[in-house]
Coordinates of C-alpha atoms in Angstrom, one line a residue:
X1 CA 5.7 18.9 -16.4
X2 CA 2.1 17.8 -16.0
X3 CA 0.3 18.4 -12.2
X4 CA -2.6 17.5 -10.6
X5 CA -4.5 20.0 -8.9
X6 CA -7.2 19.3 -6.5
X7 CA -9.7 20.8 -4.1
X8 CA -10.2 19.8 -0.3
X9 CA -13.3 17.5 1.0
X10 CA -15.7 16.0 -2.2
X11 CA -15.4 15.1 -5.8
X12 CA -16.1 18.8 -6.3
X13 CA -13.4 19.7 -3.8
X14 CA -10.9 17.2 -4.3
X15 CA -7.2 17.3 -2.8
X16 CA -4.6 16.7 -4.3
X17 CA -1.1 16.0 -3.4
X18 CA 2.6 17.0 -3.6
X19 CA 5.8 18.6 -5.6
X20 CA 9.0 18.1 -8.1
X21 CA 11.2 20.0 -10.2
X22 CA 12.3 20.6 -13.7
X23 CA 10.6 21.6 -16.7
X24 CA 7.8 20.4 -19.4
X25 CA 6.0 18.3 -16.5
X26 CA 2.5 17.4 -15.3
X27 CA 2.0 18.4 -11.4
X28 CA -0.7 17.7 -9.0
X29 CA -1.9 19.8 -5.9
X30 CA -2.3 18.8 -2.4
X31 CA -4.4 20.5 -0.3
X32 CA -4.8 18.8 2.9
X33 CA -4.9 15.2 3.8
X34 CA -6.6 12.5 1.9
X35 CA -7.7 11.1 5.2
X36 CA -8.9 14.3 6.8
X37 CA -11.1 15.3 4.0
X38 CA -13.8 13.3 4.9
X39 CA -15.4 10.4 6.9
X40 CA -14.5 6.9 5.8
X41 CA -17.6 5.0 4.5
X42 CA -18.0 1.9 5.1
X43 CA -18.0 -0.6 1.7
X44 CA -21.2 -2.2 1.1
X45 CA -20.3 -6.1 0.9
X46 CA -19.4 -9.1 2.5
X47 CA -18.5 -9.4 6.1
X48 CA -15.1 -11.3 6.2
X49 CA -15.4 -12.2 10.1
X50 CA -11.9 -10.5 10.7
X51 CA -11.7 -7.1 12.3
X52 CA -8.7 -5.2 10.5
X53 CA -6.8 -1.7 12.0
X54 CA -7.9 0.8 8.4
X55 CA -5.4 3.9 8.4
X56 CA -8.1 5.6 6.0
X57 CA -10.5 5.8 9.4
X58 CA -7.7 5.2 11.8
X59 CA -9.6 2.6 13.6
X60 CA -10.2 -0.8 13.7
X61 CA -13.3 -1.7 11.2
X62 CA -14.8 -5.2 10.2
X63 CA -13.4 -5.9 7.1
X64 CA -16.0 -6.1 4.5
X65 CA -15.2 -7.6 1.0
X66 CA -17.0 -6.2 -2.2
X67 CA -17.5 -9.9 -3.3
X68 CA -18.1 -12.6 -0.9
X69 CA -14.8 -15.1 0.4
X70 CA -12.6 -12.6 -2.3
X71 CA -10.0 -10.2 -1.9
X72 CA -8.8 -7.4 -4.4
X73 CA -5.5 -6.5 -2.6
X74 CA -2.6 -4.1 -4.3
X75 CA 0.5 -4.1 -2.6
X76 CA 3.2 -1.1 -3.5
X77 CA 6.5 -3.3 -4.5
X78 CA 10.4 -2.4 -4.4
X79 CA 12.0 0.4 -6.2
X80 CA 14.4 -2.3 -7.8
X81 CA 17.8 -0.8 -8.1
X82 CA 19.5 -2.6 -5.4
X83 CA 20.0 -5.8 -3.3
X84 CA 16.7 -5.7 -0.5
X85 CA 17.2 -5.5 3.1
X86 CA 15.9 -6.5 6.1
X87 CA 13.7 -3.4 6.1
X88 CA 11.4 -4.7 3.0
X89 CA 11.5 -8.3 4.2
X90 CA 10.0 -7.5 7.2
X91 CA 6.9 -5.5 5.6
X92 CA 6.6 -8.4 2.9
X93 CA 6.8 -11.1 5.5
X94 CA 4.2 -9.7 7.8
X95 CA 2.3 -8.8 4.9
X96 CA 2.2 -12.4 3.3
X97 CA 1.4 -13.5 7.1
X98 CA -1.9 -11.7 6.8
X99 CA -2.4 -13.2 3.6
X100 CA -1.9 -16.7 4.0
X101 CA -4.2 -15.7 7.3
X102 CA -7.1 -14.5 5.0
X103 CA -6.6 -17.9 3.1
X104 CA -6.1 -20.8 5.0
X105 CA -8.4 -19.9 8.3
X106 CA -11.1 -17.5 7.0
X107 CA -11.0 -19.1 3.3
X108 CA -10.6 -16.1 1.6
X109 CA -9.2 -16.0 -2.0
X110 CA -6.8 -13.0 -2.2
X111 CA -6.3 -11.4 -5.6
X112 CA -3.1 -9.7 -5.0
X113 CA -1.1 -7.5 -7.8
X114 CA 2.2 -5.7 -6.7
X115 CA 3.2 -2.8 -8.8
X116 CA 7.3 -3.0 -9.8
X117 CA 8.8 0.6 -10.1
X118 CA 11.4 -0.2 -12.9
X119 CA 12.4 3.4 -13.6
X120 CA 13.1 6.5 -11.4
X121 CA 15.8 8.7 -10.3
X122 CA 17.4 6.0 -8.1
X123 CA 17.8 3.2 -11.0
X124 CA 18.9 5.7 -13.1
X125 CA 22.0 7.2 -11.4
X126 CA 22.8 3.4 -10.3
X127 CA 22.6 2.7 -13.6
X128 CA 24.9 5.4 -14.7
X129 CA 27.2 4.6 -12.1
X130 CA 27.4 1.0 -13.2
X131 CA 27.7 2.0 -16.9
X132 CA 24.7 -0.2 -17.8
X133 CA 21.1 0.5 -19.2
X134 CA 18.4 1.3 -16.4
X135 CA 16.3 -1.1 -18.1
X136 CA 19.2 -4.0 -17.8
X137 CA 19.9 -2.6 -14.1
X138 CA 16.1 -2.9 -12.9
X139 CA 15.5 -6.3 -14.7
X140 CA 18.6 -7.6 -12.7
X141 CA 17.6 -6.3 -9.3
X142 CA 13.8 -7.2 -9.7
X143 CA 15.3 -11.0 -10.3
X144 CA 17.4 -10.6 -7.5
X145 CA 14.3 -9.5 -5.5
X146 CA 12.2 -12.4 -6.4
X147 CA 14.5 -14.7 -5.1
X148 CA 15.0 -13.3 -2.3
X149 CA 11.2 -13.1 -1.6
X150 CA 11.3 -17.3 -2.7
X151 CA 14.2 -17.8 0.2
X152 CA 11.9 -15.8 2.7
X153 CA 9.0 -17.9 1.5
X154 CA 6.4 -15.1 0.7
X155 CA 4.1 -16.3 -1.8
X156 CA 4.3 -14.3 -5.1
X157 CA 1.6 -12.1 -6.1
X158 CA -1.2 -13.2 -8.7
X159 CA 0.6 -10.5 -11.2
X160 CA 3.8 -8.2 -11.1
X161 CA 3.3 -5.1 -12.8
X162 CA 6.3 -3.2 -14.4
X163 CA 5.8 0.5 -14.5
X164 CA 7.2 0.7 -17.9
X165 CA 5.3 -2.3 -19.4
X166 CA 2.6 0.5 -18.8
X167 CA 3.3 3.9 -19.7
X168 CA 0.7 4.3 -22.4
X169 CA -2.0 3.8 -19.7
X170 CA -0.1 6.2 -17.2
X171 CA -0.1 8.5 -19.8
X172 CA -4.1 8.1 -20.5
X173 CA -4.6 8.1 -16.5
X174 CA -2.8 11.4 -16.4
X175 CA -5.3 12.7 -19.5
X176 CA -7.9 12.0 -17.4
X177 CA -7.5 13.8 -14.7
X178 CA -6.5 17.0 -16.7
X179 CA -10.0 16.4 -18.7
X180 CA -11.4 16.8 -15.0
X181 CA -9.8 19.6 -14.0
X182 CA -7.4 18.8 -11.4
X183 CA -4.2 18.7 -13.3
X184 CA -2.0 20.8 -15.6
X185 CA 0.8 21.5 -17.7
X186 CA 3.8 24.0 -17.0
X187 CA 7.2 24.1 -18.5
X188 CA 9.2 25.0 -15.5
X189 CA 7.7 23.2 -12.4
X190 CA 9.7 25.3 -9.8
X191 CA 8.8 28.9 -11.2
X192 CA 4.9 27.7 -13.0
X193 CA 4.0 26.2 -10.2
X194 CA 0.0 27.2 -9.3
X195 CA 0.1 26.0 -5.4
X196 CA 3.3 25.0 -3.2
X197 CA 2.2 21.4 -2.5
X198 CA 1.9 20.6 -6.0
X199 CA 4.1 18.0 -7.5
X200 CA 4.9 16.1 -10.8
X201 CA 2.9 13.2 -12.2
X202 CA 4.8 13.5 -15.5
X203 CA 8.8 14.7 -15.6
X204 CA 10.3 15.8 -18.8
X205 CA 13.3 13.5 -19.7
X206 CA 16.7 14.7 -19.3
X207 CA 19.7 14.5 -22.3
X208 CA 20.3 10.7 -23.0
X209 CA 17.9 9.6 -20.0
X210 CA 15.4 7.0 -20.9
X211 CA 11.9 8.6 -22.2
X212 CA 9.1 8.0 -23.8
X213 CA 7.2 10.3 -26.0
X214 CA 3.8 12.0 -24.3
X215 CA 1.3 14.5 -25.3
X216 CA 3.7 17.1 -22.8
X217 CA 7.2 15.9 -24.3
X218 CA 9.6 13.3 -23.7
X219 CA 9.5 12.0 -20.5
X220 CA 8.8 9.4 -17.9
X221 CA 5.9 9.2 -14.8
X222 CA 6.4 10.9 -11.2
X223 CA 6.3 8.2 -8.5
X224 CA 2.6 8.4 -7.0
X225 CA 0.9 8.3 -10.4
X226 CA 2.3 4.7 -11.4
X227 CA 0.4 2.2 -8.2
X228 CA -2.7 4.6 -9.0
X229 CA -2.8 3.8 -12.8
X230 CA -1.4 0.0 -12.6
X231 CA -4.1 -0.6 -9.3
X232 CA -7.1 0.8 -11.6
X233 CA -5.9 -0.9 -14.6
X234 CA -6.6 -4.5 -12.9
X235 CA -9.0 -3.8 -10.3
X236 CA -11.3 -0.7 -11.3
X237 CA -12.5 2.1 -9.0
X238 CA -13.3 -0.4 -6.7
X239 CA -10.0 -1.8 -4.5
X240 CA -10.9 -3.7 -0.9
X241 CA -6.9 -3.8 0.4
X242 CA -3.9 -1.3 -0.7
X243 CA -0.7 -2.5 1.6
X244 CA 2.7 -0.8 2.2
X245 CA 5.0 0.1 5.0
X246 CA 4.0 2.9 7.6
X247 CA 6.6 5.4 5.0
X248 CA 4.3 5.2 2.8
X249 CA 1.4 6.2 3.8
X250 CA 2.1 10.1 3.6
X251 CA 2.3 11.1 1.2
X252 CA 2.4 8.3 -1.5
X253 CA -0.7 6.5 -0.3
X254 CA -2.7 9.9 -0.2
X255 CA -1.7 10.8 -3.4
X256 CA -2.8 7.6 -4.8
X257 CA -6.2 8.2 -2.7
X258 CA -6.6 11.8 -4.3
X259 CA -5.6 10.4 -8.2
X260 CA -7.8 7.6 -8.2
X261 CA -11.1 9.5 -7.1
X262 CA -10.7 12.0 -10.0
X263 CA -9.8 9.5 -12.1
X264 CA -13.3 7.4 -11.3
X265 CA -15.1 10.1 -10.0
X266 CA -15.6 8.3 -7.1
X267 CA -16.4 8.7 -3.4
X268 CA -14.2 6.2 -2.1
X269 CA -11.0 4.5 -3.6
X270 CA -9.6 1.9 -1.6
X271 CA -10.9 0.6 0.9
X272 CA -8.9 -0.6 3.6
X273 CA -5.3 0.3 3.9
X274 CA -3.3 -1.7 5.8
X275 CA 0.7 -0.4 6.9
X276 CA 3.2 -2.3 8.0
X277 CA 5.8 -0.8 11.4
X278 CA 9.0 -0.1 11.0
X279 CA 11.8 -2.0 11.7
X280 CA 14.4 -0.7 14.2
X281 CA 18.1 -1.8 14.2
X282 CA 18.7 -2.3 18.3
X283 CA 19.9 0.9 20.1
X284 CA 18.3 3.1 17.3
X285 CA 15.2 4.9 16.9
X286 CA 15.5 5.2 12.6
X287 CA 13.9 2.7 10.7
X288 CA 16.8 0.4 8.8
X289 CA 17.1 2.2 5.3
X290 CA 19.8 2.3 2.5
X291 CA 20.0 5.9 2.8
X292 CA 20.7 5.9 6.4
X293 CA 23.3 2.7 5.6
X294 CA 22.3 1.1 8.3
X295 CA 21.1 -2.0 6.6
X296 CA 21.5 -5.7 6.4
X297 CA 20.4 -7.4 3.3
X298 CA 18.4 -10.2 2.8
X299 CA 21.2 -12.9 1.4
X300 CA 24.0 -11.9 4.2
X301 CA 20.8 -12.2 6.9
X302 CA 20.2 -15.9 5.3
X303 CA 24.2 -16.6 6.0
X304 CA 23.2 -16.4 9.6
X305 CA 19.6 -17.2 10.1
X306 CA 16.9 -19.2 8.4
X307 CA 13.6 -18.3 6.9
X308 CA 11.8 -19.8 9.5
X309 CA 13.8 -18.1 12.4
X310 CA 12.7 -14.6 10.5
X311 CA 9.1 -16.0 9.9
X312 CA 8.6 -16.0 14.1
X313 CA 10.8 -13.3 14.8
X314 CA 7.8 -11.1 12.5
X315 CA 5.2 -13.7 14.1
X316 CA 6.0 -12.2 17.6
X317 CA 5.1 -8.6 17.0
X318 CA 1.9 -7.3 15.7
X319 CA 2.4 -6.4 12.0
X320 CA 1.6 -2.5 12.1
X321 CA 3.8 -1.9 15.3
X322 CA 7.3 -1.3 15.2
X323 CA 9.8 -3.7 15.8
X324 CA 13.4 -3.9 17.1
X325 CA 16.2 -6.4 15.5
X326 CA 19.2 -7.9 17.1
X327 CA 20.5 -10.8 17.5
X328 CA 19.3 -11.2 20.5
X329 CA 15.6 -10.7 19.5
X330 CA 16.6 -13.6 16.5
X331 CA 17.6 -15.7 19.4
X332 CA 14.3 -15.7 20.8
X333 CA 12.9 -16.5 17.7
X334 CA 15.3 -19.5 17.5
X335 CA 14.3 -21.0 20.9
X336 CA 10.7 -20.5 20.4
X337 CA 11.3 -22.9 17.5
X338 CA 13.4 -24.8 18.9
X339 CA 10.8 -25.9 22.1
X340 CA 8.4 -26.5 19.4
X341 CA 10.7 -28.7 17.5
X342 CA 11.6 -30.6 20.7
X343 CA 8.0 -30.9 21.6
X344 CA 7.1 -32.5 18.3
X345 CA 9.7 -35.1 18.5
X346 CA 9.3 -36.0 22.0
X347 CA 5.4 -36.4 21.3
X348 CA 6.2 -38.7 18.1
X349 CA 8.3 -40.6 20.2
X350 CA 5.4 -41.4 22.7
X351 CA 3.0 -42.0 20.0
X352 CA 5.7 -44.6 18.8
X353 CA 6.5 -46.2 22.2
X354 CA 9.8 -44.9 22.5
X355 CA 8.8 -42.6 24.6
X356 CA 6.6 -44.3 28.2
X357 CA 4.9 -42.1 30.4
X358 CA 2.5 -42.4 33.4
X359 CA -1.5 -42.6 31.9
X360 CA -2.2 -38.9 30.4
X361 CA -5.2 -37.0 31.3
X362 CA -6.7 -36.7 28.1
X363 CA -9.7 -34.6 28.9
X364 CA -7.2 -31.8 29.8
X365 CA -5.6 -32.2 26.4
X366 CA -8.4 -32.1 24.2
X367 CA -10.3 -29.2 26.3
X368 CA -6.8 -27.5 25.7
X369 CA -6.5 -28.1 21.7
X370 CA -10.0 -27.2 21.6
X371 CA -9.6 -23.9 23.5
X372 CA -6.5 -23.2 21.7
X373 CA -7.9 -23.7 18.2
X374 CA -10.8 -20.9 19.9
X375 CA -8.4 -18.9 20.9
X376 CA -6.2 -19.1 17.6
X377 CA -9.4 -18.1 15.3
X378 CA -10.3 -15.2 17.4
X379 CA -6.4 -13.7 17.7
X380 CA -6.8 -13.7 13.9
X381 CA -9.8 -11.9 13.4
X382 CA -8.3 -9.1 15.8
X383 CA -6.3 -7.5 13.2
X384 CA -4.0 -10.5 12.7
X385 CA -2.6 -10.9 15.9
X386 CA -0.1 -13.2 15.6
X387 CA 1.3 -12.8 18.6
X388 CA -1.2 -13.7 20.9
X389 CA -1.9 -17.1 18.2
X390 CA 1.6 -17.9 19.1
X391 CA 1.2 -17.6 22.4
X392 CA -2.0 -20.1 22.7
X393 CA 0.3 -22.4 20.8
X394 CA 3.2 -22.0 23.4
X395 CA 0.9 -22.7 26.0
X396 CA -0.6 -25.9 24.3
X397 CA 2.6 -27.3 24.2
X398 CA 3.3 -26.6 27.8
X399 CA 0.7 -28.5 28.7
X400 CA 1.3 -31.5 26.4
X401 CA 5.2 -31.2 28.2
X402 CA 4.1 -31.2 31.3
X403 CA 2.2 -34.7 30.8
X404 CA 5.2 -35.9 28.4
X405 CA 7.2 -35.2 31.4
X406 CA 6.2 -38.1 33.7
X407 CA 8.4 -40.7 32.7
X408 CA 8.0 -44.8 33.9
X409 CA 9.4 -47.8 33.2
X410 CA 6.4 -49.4 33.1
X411 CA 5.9 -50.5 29.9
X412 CA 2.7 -52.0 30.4
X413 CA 1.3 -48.5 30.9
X414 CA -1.4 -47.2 28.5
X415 CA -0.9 -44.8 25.7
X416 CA -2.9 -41.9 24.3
X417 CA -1.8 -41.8 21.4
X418 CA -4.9 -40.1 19.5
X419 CA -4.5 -37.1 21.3
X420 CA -1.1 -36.3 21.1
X421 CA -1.6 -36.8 17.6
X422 CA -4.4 -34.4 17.1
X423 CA -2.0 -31.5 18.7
X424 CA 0.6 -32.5 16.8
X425 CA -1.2 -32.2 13.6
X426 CA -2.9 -29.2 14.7
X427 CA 0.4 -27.1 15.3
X428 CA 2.6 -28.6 12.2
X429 CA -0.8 -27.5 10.9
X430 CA -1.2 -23.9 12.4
X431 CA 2.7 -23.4 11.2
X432 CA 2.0 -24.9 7.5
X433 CA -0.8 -22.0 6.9
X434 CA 1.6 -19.7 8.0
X435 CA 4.4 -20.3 5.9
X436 CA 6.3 -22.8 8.0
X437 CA 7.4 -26.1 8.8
X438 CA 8.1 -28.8 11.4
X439 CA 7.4 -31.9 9.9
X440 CA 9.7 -34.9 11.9
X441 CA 10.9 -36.0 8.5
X442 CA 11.4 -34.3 5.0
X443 CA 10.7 -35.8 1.7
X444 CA 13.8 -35.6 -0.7
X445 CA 12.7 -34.1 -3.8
X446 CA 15.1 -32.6 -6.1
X447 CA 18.1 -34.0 -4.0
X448 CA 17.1 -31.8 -0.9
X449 CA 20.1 -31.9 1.0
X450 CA 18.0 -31.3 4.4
X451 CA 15.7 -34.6 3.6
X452 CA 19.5 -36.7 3.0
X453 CA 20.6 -35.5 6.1
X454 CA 18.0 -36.4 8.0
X455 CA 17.9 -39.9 6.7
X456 CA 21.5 -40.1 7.1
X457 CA 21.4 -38.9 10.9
X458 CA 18.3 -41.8 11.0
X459 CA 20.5 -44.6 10.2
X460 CA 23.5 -43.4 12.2
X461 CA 21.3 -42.9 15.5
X462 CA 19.7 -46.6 14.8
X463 CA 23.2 -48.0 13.8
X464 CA 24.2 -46.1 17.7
X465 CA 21.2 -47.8 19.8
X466 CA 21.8 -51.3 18.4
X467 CA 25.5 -51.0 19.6
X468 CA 24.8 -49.3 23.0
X469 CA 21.9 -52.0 23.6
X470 CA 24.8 -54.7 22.6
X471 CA 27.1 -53.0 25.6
X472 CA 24.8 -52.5 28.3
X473 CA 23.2 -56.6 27.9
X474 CA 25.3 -57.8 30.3
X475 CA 24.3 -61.0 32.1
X476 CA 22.6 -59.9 35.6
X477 CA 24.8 -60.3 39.0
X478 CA 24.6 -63.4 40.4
X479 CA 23.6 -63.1 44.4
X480 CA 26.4 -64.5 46.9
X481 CA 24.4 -66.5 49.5
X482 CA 26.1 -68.1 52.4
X483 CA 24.5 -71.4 52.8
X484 CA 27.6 -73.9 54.5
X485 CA 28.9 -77.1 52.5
X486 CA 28.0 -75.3 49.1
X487 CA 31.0 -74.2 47.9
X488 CA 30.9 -75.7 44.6
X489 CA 27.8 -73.0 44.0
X490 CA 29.4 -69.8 45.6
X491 CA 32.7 -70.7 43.1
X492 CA 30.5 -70.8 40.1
X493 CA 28.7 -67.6 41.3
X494 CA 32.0 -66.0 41.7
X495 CA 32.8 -66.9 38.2
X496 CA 29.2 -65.5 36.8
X497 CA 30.0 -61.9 38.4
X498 CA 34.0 -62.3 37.0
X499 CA 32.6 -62.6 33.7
X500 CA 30.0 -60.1 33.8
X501 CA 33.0 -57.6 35.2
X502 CA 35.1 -58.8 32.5
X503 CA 32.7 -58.3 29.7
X504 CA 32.0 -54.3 31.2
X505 CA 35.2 -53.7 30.8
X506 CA 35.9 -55.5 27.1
X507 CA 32.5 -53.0 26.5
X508 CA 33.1 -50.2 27.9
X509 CA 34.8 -48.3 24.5
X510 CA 31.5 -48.9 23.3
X511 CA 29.6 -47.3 25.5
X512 CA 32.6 -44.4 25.9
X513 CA 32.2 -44.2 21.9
X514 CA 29.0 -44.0 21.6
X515 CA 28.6 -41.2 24.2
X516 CA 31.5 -39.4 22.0
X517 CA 29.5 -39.4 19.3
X518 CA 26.1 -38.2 21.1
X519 CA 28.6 -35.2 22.4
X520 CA 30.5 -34.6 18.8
X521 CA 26.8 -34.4 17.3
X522 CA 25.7 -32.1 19.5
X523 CA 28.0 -29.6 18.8
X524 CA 26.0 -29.2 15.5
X525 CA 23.1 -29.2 16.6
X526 CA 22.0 -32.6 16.0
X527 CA 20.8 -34.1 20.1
X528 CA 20.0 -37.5 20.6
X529 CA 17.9 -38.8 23.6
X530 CA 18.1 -42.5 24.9
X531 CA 15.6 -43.3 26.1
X532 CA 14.5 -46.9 27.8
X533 CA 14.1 -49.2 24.1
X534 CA 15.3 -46.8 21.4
X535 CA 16.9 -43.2 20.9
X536 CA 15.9 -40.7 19.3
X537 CA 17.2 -37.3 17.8
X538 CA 16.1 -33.9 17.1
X539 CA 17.7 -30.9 14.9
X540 CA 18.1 -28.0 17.4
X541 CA 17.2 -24.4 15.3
X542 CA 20.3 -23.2 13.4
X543 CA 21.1 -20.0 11.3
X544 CA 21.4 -20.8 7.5
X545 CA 24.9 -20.8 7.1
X546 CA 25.4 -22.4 10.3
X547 CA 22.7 -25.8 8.5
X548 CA 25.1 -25.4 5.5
X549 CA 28.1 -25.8 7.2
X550 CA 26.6 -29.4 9.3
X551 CA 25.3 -30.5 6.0
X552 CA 28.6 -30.0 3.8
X553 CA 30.7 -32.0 7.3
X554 CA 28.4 -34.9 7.3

């Protein structure tokens, strides 16, 4: 085994960081915290305008960018020997929040790699259990993990990095840091080691495990030594954002810290690190794990829920707090979206005419949107709170409900269109950037069964108002008036209002049908409004499997 050894505060007292066990390895020392051991300094740079929460200083610090409108960003990526759960999505989700934040409203261009661990204990006993190589077991789970990061809609990273696409430069890191001092070699970690907190950076191979050859023996890399080689292999000594969950941060993260400044001889590695909360299954204070088997994966959550639902559930909650799932909390999520969907179609609707409402104060609406936009930019730029972004939006669309709201039959009253239009386009817009979307209609592309649906639904809805507007033009009632020697006029009256009673009743099944099918609809999800010229109709929010299931009946 090889270990690093460090001292505590400067480059000539540098800490190192933790244990392991076996024999012929390469082990590291940790002598207090990375974090403790001296002030943070803050990188000369680029202001970025956002002020972002930095667990190195433990306060919030304006995040400043070596190069101007770019961001050098590692994020620590999935041990891939098994399906992912709810537990990663969550810190992926939030994480790719903040990026798409740092893109599309600062207009910031985020270099992002995300290091793979393809072999470790875990993969290899999984492996052995499923009588397959680690290397066939790892590339099937990293697939599996991809795709499941595609359904969540998190954006992949610039590069993926396999750990063992990169063992001769682990193997040169480690080299390194002997060369400086604060590692070395001992052939039975348990009884050699120098210091109690020291812990492997290179483990000797056991019988028929997978190895490769090193200047200490066969053997593979300990866990902290891989993100600090493949980080410095793309980005340097100098890193602006390193991202993981809260569990990482002690000790992997500090480890990292301590390798990478006696590998550059630097004062500061990585600059701002940014760590994702927990997430909590309702009723329980443990973070969801495999270990604690208290876990949903990702495909059975996407059998209930959609991406989007997810998307806003993580919106809700800052990203670095701690966060409680139920299906109660994905419920709220769901009708969030669901007033948000209602609102857009109810606003396209008046913008179309189909929809007429009393004159709109429009000086409210655009000092709202323009506060709102305000109000947005500055939640942002507050460590990425999302949460109170969401809530400007909410209260945007109240406002544009309220006005909605006012219904006439005038149809001679005025429109304003323009500035429904302008919050329409700002909040499809706001949700875009973030991942998200509530366009009224789809394009089909590829045969996307949700864009035939909603053209299907379209016709049937149209098909629907032509024969309700057939039922309900009935002749008016002609007015009995009493006037004496004019019976020839009240007989022909009388025979006006028999007809018109007659036709109601030939047209009632019509009407009866076509309020059927408004019911039948609604049972999956699908509502449609009538209003005074034309209907319209709006997809209520809907788990996955629940879409799937209205899709494959219609």
């Amino acid at each position: 085994m090889t270990m690093l050894r460090g001292a505590a505060a400067a480059v000539a007292r540098r800490c190192g960081l933790g244990a392991g066990s076996g024999g012929g390895k390469v082990a590291a020392r940790r002598c207090c915290s990375a974090a403790r051991r001296r002030e943070w300094v803050p990188p000369v740079g680029r202001d970025s305008g956002i002020m972002a929460y930095n667990s190195r200083s433990r306060t919030k610090e304006p995040l400043v960018l070596a190069k101007d409108r770019v961001a050098t960003w590692y994020s620590c990526g999935p041990t891939v020997y098994d399906h992912a759960h709810l537990g990663h999505a969550c810190s992926y989700v939030r994480f790719d929040i903040i990026r798409r934040i740092m893109t599309k409203f600062f207009g910031i261009e985020v270099i992002m790699v995300m290091g793979i661990t393809d072999i470790d204990d875990k993969i290899i006993k999984r492996a052995n259990e499923m009588n397959m190589s680690p290397v066939a077991l790892a590339r099937i789970y990293e697939e599996d993990f991809k795709q499941d990061m595609a359904a969540l809609k998190v954006l992949p990273p610039t590069a993926y990095m396999r750990v063992t696409e990169n063992i001769p430069q682990i193997i040169s890191f480690i080299e390194t840091v002997i060369a400086n001092g604060q590692a070395y070699a001992t052939s039975q970690v348990n009884t050699d080691k120098r210091y109690g907190k020291d812990f492997a950076l290179w483990k000797a191979a056991k019988p028929q495990e997978l190895s490769w050859t090193s200047p200490w023996g066969k053997g593979r890399p300990g866990w902290h030594i891989e993100c600090s080689t493949i980080s410095s292999a793309v980005f340097g000594k100098q890193l602006d954002i390193h991202t993981g969950g809260i569990d990482l941060a002690f000790p992997h993260h500090e480890n990292e810290i301590a390798q990478c400044e006696v590998y550059h001889q630097c004062e500061q590695w990585g600059n701002y690190f940014l760590h994702s909360g927990h997430l909590h299954v309702k009723g329980s204070q443990e973070k969801m794990s495999k270990s604690l088997k208290n876990y949903v994966t990702v495909k059975d959550f996407l059998k209930k829920f959609s991406s989007d639902q997810f998307r806003m559930y993580c919106l809700r909650s800052r990203y670095s707090s701690a966060v409680e799932f139920s299906d109660e909390s994905m419920d709220d999520a769901k009708n969030l979206l669901q007033a948000i969907s209602s609102f857009i179609k109810d606003a396209n609707a008046y913008i179309k005419g189909q929809l007429i409402c009393d004159p709109v104060r429009e000086d409210i609406l655009w000092e709202r949107l323009a506060s709102t936009k305000v109000t947005v930019k500055a939640s942002f730029a507050d460590d990425f709170d999302t949460s109170r972004a969401v809530a400007a939006i909410m209260d945007l669309i109240h406002h544009g409900n309220r006005q909605l709201k006012a219904v006439t039959k005038d149809t001679g009253s005025p429109r304003s269109s323009v500035v429904y239009g302008s919050i329409i386009s700002y909040i499809e817009g706001f949700f875009n950037a973030l991942g998200m979307s509530f366009e009224e209609r789809q394009v089909a592309v590829k045969g996307d069964s949700s864009a035939v649906l909603s053209n299907v639904i379209d016709e049937l809805v149209q098909f629907r108002t032509k024969v309700r507007h057939y039922a309900l033009a009935l002749p008016e009632a002609a007015e009995t008036v009493l006037v004496e020697g004019d019976a020839g006029a009240k007989g022909s009256k009388r025979e006006e209002n028999e007809k018109r009673q007659q036709l109601m009743g030939e047209r009632r099944p019509l009407l009866e049908a076509c309020d059927s099918l408004r019911e039948n609809l609604a049972a999956f999800g699908i509502h449609i409004k009538d209003r005074a010229a034309v209907s319209t109709w709006e997809m209520a929010e809907r788990g996955g499997q629940a879409e799937q299931q209205a899709q494959g009946k219609s």
